[in-house]
N, CA, C and O of each residue as an XYZ file, in Angstrom:
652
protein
N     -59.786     16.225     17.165
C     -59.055     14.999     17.298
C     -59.346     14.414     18.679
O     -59.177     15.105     19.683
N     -59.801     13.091     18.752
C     -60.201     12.306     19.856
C     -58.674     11.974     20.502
O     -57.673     12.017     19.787
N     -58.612     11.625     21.995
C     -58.119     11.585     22.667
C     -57.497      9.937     22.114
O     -56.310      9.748     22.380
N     -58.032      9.102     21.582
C     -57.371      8.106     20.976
C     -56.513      7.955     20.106
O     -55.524      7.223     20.167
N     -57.146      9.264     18.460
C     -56.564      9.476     17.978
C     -55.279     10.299     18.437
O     -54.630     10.418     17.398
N     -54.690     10.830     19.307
C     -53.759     11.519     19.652
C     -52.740     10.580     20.002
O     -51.540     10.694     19.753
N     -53.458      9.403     20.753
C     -52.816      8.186     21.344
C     -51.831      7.734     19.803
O     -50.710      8.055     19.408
N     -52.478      7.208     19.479
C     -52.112      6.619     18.227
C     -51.078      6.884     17.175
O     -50.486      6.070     16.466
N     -50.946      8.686     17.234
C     -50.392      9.148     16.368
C     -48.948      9.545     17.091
O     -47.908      9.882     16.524
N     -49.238      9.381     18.736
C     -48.081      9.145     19.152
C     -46.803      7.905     19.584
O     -45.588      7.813     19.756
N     -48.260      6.959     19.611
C     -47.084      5.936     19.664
C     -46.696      5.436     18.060
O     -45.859      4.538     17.969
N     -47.299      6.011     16.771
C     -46.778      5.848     15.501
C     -45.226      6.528     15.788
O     -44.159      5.996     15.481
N     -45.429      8.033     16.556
C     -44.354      8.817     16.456
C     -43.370      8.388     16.961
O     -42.354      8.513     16.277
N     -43.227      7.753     18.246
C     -42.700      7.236     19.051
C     -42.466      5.416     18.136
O     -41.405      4.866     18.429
N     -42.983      4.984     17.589
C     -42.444      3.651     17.512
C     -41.327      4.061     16.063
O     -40.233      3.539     15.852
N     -41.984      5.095     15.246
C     -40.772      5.851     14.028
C     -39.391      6.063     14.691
O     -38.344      5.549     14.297
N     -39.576      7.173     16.117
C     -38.601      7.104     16.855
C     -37.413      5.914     17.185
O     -36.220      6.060     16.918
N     -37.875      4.983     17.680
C     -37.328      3.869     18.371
C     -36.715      2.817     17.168
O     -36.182      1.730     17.393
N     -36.913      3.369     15.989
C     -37.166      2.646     15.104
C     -35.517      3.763     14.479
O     -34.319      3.586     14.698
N     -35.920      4.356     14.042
C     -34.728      5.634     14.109
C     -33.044      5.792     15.047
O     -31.871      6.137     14.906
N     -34.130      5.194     16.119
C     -32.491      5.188     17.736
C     -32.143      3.506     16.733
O     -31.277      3.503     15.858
N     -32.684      2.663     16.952
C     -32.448      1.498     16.619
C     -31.238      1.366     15.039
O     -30.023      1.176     15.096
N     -31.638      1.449     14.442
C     -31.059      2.442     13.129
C     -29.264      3.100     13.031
O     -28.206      2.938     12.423
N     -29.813      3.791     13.951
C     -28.251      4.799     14.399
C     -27.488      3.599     15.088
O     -26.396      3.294     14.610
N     -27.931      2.950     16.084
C     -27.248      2.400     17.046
C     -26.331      1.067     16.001
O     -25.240      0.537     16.210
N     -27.063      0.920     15.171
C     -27.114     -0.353     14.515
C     -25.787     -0.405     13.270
O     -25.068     -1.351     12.949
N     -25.828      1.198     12.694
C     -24.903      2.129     12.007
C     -23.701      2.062     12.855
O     -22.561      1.846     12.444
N     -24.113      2.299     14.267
C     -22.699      2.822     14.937
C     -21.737      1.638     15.301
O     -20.507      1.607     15.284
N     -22.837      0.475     15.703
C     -22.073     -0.803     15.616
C     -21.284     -1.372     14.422
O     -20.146     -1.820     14.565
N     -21.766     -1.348     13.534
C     -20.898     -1.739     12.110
C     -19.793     -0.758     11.913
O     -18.730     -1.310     11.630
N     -19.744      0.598     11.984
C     -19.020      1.648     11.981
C     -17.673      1.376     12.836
O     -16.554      1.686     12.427
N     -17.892      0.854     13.881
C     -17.016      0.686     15.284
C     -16.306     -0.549     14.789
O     -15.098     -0.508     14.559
N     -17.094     -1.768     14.598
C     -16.286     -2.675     14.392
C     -15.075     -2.792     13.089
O     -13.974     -3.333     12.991
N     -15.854     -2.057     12.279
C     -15.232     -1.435     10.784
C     -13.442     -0.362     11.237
O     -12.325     -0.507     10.742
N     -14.020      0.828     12.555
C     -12.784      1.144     12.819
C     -11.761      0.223     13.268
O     -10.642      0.189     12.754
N     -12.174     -0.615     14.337
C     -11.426     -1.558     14.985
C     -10.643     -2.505     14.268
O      -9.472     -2.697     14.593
N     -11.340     -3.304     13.035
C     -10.325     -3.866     12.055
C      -9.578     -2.883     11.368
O      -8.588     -3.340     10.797
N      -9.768     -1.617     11.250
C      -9.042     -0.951     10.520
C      -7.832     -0.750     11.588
O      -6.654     -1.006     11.338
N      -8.249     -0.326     12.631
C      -6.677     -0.017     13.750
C      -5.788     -1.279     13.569
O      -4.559     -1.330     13.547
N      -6.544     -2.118     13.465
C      -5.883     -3.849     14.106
C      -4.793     -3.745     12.803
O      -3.666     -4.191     13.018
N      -5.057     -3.223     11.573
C      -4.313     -3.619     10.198
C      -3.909     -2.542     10.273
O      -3.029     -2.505      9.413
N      -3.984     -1.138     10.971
C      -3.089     -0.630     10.660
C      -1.565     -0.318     11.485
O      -0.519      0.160     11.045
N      -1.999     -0.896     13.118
C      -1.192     -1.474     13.739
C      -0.175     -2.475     13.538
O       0.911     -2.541     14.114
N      -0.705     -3.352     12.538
C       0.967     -4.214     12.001
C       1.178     -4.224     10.681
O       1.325     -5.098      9.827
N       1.155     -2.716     10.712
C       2.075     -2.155      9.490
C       3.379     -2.253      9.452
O       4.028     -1.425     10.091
N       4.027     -3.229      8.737
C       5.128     -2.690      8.782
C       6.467     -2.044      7.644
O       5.662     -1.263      7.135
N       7.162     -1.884      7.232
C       7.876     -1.191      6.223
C       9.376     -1.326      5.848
O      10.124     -0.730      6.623
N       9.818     -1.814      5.088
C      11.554     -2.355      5.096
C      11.581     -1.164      3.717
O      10.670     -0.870      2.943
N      13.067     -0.630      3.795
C      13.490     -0.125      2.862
C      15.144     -0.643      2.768
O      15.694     -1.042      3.794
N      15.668     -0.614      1.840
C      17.516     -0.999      1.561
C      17.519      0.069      0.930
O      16.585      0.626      0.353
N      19.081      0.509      1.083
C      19.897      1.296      0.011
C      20.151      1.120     -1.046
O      20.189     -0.110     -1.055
N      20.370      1.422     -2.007
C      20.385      1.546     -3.517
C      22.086      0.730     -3.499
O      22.345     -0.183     -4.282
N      22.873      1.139     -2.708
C      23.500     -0.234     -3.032
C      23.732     -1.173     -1.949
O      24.821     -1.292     -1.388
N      22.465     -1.978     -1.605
C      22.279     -2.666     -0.423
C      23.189     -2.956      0.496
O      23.396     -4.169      0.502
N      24.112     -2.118      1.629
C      24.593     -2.081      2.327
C      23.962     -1.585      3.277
O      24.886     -1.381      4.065
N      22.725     -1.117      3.956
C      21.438     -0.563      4.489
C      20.061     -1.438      4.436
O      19.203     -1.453      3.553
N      20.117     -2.096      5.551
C      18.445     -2.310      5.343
C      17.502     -2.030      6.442
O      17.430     -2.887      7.322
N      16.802     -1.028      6.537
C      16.002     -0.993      7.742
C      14.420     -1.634      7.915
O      13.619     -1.433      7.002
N      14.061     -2.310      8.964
C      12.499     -2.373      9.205
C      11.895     -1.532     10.352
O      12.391     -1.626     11.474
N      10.760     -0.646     10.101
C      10.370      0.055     11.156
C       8.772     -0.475     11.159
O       8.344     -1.385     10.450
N       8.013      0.290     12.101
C       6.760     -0.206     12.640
C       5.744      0.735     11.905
O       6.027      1.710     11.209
N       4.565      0.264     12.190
C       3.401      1.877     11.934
C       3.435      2.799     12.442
O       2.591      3.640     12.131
N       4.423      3.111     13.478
C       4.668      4.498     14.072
C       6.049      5.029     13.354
O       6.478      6.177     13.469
N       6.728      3.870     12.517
C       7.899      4.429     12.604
C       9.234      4.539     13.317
O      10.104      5.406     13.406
N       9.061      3.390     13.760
C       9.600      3.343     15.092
C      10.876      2.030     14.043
O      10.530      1.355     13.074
N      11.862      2.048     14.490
C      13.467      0.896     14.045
C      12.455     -0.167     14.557
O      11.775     -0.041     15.576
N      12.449     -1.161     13.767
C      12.630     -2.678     14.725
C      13.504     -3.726     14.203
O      13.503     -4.918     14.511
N      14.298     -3.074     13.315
C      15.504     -4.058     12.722
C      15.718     -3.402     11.684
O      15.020     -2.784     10.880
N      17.164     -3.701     11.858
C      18.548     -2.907     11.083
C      19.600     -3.254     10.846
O      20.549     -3.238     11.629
N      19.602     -3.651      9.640
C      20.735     -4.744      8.795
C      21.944     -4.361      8.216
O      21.735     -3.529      7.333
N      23.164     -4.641      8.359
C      24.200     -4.201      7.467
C      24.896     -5.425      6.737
O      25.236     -6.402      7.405
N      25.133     -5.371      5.217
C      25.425     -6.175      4.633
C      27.200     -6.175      4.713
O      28.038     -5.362      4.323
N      27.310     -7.669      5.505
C      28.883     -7.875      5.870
C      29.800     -7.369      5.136
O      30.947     -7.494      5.562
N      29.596     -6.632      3.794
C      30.960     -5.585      3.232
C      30.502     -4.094      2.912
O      30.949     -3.332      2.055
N      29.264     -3.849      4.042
C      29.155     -2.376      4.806
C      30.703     -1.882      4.851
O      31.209     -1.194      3.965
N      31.323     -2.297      5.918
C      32.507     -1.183      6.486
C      33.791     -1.136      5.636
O      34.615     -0.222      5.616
N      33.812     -2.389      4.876
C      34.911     -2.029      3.888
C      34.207     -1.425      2.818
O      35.009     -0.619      2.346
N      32.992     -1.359      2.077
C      32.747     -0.896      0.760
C      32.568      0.536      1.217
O      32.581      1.358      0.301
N      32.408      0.992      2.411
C      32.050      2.677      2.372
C      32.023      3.247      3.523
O      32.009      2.554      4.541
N      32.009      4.608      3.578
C      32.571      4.616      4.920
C      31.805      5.295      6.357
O      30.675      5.480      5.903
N      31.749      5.753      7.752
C      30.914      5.817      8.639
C      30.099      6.762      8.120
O      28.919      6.478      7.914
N      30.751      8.410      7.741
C      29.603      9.108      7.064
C      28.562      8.545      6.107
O      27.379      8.519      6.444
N      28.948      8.116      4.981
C      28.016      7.461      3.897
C      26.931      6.313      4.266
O      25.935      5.882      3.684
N      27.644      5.979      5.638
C      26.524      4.329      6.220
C      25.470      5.401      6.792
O      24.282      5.268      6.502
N      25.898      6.453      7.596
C      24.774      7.107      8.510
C      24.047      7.766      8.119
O      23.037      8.085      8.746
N      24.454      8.356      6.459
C      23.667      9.385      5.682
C      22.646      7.933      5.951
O      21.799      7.973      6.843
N      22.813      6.756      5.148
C      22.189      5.697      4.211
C      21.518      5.175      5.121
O      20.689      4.349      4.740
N      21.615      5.448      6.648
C      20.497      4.763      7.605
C      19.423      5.711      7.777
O      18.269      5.360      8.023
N      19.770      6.839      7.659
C      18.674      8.166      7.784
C      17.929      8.001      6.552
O      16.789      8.463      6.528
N      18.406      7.393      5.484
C      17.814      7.657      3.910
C      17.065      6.902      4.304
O      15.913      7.331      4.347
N      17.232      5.766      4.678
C      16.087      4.474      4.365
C      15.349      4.462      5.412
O      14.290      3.851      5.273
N      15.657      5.198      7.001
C      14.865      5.063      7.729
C      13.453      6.110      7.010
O      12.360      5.654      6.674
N      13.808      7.309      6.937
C      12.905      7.506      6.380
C      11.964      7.302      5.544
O      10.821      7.718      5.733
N      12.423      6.463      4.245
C      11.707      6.451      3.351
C      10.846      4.903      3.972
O       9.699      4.636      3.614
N      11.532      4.148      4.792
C      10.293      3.305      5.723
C       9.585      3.387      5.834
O       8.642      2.760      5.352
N       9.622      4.750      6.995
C       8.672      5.195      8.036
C       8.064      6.107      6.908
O       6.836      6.129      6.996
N       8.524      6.809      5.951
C       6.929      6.957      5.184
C       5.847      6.322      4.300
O       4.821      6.774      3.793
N       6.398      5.192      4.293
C       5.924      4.135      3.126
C       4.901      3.792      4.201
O       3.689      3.930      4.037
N       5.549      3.276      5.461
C       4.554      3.004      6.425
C       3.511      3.859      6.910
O       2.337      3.491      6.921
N       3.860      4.900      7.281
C       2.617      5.904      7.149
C       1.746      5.956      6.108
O       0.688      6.553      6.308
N       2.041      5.235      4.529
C       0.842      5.584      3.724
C       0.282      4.333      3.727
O      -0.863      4.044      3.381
N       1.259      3.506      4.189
C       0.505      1.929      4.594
C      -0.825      2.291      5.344
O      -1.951      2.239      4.850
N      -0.500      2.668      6.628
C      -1.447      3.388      7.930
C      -2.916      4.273      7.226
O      -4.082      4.238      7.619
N      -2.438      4.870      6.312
C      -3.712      6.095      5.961
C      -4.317      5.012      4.992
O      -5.542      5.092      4.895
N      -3.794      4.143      4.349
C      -4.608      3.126      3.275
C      -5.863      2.651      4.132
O      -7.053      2.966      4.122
N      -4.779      1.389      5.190
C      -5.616      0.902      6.069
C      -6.715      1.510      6.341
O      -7.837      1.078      6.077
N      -6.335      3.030      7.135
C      -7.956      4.118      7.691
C      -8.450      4.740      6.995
O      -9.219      5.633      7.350
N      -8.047      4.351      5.217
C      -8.823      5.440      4.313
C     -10.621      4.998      3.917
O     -11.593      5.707      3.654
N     -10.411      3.249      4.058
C     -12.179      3.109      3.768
C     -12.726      3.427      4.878
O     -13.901      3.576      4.543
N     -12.638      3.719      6.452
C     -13.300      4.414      7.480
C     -13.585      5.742      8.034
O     -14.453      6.195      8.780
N     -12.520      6.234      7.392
C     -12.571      7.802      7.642
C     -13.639      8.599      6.923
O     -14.295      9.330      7.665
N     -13.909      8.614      5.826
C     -15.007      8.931      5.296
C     -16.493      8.620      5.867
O     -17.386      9.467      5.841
N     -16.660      7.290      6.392
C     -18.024      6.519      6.812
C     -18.513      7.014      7.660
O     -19.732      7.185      7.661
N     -17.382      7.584      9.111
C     -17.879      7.064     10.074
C     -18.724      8.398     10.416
O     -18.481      9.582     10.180
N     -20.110      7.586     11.242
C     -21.256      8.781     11.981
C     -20.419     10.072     13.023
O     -19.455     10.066     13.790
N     -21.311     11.003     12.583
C     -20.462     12.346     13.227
C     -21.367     12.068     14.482
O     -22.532     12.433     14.318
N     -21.209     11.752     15.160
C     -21.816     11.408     17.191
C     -22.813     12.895     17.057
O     -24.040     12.982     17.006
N     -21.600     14.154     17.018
C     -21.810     15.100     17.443
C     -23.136     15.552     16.878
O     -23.951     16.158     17.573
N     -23.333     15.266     15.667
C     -24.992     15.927     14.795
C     -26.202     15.203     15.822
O     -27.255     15.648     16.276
N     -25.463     13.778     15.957
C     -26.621     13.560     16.735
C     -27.014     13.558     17.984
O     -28.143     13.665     18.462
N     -26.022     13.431     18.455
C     -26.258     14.164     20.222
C     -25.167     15.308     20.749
O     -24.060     15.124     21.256
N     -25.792     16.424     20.485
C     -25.104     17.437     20.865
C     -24.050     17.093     22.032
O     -24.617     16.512     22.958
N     -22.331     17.338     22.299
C     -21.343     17.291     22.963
C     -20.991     15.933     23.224
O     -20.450     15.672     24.298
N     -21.320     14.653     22.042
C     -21.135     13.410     22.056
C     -19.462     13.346     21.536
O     -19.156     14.135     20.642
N     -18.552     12.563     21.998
C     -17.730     12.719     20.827
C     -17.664     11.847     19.889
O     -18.209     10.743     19.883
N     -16.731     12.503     18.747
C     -16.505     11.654     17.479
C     -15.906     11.043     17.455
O     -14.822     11.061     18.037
N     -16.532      9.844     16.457
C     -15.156      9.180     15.883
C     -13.838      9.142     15.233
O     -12.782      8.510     15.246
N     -14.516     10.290     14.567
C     -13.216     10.857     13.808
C     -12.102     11.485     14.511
O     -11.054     11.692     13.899
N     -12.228     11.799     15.709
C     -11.172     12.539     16.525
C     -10.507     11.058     16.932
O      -9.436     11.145     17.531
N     -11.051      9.606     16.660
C     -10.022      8.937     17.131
C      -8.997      8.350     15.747
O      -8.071      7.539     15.765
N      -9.293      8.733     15.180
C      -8.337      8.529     13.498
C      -6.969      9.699     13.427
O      -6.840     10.846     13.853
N      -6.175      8.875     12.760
C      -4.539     10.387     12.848
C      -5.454     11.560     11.588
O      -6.104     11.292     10.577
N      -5.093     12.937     12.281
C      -5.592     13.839     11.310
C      -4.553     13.325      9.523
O      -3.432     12.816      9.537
N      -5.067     13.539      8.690
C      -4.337     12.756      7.345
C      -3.658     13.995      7.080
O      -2.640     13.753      6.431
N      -3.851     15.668      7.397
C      -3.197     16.839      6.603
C      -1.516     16.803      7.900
O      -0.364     17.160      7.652
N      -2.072     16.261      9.123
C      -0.740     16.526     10.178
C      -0.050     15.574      9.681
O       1.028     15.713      9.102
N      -0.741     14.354      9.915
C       0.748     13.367      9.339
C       1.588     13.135      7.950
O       2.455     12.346      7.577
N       0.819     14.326      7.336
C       1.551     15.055      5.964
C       2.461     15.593      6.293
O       3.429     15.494      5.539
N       2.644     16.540      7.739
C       3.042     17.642      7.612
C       4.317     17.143      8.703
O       5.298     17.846      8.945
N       4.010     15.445      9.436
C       5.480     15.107      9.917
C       6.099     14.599      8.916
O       7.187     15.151      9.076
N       6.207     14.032      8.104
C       6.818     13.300      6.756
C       7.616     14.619      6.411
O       7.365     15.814      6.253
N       8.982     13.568      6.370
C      10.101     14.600      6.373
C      10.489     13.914      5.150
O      10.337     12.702      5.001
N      11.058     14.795      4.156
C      11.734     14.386      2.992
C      13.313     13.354      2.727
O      14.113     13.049      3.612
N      13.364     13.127      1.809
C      14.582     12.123      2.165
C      15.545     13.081      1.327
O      15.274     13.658      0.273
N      17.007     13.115      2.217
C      17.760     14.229      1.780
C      18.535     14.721      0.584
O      18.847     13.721     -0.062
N      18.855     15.495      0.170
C      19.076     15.395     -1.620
C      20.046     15.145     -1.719
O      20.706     16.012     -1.148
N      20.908     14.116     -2.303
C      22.023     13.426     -2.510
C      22.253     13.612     -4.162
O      21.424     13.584     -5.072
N      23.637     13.802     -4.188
C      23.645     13.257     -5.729
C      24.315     12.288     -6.229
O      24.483     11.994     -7.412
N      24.865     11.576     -4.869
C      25.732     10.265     -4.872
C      24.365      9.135     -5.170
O      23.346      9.194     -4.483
N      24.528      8.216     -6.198
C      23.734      7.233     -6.428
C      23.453      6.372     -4.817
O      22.330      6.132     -4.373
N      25.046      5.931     -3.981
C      24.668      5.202     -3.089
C      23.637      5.936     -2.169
O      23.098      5.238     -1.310
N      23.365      6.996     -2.227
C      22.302      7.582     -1.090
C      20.918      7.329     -1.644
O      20.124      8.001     -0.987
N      20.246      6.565     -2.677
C      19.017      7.233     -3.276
C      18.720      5.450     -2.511
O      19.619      4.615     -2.417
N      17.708      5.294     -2.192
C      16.944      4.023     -1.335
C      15.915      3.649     -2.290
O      15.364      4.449     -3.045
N      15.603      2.023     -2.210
C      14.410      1.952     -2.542
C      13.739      1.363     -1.380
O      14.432      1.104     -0.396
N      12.504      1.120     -1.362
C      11.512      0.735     -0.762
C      10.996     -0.582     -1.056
O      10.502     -0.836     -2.155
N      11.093     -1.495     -0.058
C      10.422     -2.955     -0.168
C       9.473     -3.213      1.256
O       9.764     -3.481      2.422
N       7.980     -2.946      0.399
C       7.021     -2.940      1.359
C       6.683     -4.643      2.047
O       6.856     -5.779      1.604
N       6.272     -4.227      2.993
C       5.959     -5.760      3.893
C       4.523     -5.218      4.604
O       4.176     -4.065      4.863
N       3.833     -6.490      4.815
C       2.668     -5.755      5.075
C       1.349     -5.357      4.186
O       0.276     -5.766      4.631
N       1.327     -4.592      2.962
C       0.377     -3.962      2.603
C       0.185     -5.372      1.284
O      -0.662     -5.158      0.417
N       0.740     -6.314      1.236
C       0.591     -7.262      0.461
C      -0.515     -8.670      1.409
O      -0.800     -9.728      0.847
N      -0.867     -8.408      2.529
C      -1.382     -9.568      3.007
C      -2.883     -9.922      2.953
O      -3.281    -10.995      3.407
């Protein structure tokens, strides 16, 4: 093999290369912007639930977090402080988990996609370490408590996952 031919077969190798980085980089950009609308929607998640006999209405955030909390003006005569506080815990919860599956919807078409950094440059990090693990935030979702009084059972009126 001539000293040309060697030439040649390296800048083939080398332009495959560059051609390859180009490629990845190009992946990682669509990938990124793909997470970023996904955070953005899953950031204004939000989640209303009422009590089953609407004297309870809570709205919380994508974390879960209260951001408004309603009592229907014949709250304190129709029932009483225990039964309101069970009925704010009922619905807060069942909010804040509606909203959490709001959240995993949002990051469910990215989580699968995105490039593992790490295969390709050894001690790069991932993307995926910036997504909520989906088995932990299973494992904060707390159940809503077992009642056998009808006024404790909540429903759920989502806001948000309709837009």
């Amino acid at each position: 093999m001539t000293p040309h031919d060697r030439r040649v077969q390296m800048e083939a190798r080398n332009a495959a290369m560059r051609q390859q980085v180009n490629s990845l980089l190009a992946g990682l950009n669509r990938q990124s912007a793909a997470l970023q609308k996904a955070q953005m929607q899953a950031a204004e998640v939000t989640s209303r639930a009422t009590s089953a006999d609407g004297l309870v209405t809570v709205t919380v955030n994508a974390v879960g977090i209260i951001t408004d909390m309603q009592f229907a003006p014949s709250a304190f005569d129709r029932s009483t402080p225990d039964k309101l506080a069970r009925s704010v815990v009922a619905v807060t919860q069942q909010a804040a988990n509606a909203a959490q599956r709001q959240v995993e919807d949002a990051l469910a078409p990215v989580r699968g996609e995105l490039l593992d950094l790490p295969a390709v440059v050894p001690g790069a990090p991932s993307l995926k370490d910036l997504l909520p693990n989906q088995s932990s935030t299973n494992r904060r979702r707390e159940r809503l408590p077992e009642d056998d009084d009808e006024d404790f059972s909540a429903r759920s009126v989502l806001r948000g996952g309709d837009r």
